[in-house]
Tab-separated table of C-alpha atoms in Angstrom:
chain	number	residue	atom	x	y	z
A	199	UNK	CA	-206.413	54.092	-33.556
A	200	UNK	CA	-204.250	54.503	-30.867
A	201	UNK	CA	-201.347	56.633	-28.981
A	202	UNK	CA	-198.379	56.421	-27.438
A	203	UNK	CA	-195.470	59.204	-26.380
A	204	UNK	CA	-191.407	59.179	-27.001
A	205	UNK	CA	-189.247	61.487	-25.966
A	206	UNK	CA	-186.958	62.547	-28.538
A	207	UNK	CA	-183.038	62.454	-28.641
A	208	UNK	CA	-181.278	65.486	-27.827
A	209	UNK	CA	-179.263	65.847	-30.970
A	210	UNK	CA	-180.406	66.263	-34.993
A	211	UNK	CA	-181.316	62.894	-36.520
A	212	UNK	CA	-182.823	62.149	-40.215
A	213	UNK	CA	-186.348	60.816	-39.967
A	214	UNK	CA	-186.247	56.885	-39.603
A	215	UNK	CA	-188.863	54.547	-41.845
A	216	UNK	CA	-191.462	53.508	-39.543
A	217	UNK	CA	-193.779	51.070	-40.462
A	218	UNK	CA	-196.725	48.751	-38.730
A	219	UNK	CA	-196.790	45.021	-39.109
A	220	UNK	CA	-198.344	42.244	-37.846
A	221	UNK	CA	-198.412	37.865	-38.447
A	222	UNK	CA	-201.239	37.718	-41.227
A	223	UNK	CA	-201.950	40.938	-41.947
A	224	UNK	CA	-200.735	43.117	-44.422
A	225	UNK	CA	-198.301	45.718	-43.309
A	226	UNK	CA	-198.815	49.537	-44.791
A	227	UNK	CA	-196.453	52.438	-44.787
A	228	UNK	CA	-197.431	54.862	-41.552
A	229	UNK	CA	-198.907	57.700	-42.211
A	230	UNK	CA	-198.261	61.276	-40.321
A	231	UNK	CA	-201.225	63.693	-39.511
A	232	UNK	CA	-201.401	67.014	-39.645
A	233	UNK	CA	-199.887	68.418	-36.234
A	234	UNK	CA	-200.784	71.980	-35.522
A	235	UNK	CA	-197.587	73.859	-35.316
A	236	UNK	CA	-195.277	72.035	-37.205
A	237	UNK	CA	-194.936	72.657	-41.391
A	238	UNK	CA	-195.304	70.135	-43.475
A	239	UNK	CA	-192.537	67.718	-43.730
A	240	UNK	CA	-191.365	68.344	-40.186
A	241	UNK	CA	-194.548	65.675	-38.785
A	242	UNK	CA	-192.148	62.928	-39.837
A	243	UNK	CA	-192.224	60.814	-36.857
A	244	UNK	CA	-188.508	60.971	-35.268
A	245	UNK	CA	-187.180	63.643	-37.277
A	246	UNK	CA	-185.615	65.764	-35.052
A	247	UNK	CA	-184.289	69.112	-36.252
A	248	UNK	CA	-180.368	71.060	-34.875
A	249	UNK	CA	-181.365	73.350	-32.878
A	250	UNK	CA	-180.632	76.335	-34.075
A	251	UNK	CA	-180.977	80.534	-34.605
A	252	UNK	CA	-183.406	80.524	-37.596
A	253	UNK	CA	-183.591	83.942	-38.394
A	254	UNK	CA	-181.205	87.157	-37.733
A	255	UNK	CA	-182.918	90.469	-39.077
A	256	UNK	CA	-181.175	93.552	-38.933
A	257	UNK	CA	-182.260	96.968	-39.500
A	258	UNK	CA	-182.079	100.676	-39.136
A	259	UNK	CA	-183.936	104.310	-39.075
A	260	UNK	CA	-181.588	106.989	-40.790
A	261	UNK	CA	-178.839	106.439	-43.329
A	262	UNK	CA	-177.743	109.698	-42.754
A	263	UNK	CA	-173.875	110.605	-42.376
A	264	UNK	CA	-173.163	111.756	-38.438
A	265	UNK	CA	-176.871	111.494	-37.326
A	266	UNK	CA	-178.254	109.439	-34.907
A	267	UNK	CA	-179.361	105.917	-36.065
A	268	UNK	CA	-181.695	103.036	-33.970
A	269	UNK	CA	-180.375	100.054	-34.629
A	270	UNK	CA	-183.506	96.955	-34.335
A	271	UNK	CA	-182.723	93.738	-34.348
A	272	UNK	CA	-184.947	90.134	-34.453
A	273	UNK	CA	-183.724	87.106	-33.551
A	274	UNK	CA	-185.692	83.497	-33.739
A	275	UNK	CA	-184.478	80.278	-32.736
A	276	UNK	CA	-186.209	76.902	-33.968
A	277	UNK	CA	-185.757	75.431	-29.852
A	278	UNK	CA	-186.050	77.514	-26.716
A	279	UNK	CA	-183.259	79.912	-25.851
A	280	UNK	CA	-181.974	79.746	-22.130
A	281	UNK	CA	-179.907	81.614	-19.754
A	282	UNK	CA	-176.281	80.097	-19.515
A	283	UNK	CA	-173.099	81.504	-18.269
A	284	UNK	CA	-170.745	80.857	-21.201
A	285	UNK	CA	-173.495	81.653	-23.871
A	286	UNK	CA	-173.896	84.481	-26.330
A	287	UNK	CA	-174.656	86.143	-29.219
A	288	UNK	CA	-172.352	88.469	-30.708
A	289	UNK	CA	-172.648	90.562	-34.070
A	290	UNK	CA	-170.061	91.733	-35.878
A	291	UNK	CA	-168.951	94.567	-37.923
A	292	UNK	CA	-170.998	97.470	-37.223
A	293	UNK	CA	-168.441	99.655	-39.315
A	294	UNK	CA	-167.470	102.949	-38.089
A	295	UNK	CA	-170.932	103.378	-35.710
A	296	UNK	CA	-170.194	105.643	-32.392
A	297	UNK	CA	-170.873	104.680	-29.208
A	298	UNK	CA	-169.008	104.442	-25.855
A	299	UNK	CA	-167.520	101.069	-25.287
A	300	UNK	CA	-169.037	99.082	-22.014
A	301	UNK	CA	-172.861	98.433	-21.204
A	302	UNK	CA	-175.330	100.008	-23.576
A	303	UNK	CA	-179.051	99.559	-23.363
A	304	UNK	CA	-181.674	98.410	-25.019
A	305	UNK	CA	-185.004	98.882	-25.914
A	306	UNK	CA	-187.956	96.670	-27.239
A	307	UNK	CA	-190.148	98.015	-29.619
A	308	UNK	CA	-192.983	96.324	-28.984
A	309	UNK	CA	-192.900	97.071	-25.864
A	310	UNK	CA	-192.080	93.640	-24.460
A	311	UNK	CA	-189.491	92.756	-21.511
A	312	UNK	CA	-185.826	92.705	-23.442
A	313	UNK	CA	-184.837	89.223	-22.605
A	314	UNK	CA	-180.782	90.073	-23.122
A	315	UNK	CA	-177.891	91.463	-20.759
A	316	UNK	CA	-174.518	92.813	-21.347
A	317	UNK	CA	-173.043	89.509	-18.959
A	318	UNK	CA	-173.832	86.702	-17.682
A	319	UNK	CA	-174.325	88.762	-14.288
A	320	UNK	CA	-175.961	91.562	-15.935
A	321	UNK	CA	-178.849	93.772	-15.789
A	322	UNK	CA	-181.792	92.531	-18.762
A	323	UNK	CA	-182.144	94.905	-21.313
A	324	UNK	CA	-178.583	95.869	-21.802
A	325	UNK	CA	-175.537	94.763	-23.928
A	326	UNK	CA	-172.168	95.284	-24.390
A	327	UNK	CA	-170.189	97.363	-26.947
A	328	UNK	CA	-167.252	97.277	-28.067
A	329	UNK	CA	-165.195	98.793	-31.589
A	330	UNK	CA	-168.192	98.447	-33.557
A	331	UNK	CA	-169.358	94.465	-32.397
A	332	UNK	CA	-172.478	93.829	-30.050
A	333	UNK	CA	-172.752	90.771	-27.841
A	334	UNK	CA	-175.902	89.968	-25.580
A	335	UNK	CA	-176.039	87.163	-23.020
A	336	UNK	CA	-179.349	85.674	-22.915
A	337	UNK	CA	-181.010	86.710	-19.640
A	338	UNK	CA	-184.459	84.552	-19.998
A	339	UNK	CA	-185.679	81.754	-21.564
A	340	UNK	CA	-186.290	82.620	-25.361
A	341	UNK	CA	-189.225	80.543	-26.574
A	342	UNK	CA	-188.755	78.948	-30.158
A	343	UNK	CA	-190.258	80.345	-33.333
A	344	UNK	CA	-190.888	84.104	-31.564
A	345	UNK	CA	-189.397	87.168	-32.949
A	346	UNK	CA	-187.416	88.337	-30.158
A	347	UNK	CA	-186.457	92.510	-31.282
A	348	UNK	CA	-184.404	94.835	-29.562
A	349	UNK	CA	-182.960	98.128	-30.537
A	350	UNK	CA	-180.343	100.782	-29.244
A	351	UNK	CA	-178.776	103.717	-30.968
A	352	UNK	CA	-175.529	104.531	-32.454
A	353	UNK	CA	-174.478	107.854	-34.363
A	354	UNK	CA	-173.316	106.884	-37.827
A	355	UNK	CA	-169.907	107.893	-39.633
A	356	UNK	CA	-169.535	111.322	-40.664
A	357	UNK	CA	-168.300	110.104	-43.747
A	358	UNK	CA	-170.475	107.959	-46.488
A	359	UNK	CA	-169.288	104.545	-46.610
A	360	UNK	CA	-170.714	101.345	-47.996
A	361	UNK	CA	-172.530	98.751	-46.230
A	362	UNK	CA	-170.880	97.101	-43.332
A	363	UNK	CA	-170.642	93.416	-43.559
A	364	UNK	CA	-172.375	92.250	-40.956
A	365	UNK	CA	-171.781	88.814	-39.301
A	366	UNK	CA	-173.371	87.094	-35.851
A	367	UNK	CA	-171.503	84.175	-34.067
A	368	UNK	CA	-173.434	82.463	-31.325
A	369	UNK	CA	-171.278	80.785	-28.805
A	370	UNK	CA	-172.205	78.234	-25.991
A	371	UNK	CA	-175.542	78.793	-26.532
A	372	UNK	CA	-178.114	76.454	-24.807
A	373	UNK	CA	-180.955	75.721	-27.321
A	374	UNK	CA	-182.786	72.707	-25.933
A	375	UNK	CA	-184.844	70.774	-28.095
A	376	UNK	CA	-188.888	71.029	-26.784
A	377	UNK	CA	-189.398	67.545	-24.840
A	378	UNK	CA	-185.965	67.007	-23.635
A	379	UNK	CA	-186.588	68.807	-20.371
A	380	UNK	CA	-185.054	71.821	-18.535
């Protein structure tokens, strides 16, 4: 048996066929052991994955027309999340929800350090509002596969309504694949 290290490429690739061979002997099909960490299928050697936000949870405490409602959220990336000055994350469509526009802030609810900011000079732990959409600059390094949950409060329409269609763009995000260096 032995080892060796590669760094991988900074972009998405498909897992290449990698095999051993040698003059006179018979060459077999390489074989990938169990890595702790990874699922299966991602030990493929070489298969590197987009780097991407895996997960966007959304949730809230009272359905209640005019009362006051927390908003939580949990976001997980598959690759570290870093600070950048063009990058963020903004959702969409929080229909008819009250609030001030500007600089709102956030809480964590378990009690963590809030890792966002309402710029990319901001204060952590706060976001910015505006007619109904949230959009949080990343203000430290997110690590991959952790829930990352804030929350922050809104009073709902006085009026029923029907769900509001929510949608999240992230823009010049920085999610750097783990081994390509910082």
């Amino acid at each position: 048996s032995f080892t060796f290290e590669l760094r991988n490429p900074p972009a998405a690739q498909s897992a290449p066929v990698v095999s051993v061979s040698s003059n006179e002997i018979t060459a077999r099909p390489a074989r990938s052991p169990k890595v702790d960490g990874l699922n299966d299928g991602m030990q493929v050697p070489l298969l590197i994955m987009s780097p991407r936000l895996e997960m966007i949870r959304i949730g809230q405490s009272s359905a209640l027309p005019g009362a006051r409602n927390t908003i939580t959220i949990t976001l997980e990336s598959n690759a570290p999340l870093r600070p950048n000055a063009r990058g963020a994350i903004t959702i969409m469509g929080f229909k008819g929800a009250s609030m001030p526009a500007g600089s709102i802030p956030l809480r964590s609810e378990n009690g963590t350090h809030v890792n966002f900011k309402d710029s990319p000079e901001g204060t952590p732990g706060t976001a910015m509002w505006r007619d109904g959409d949230l959009t949080l600059f990343v203000a430290d390094t997110l690590q991959a596969g952790d829930d990352h949950q804030i929350s922050f409060d809104v009073i709902n329409p006085t009026c029923s309504h029907l769900c509001s269609h929510l949608t999240a763009q992230a823009t010049g995000l920085v999610l750097e694949p783990i081994g390509c260096g910082t």
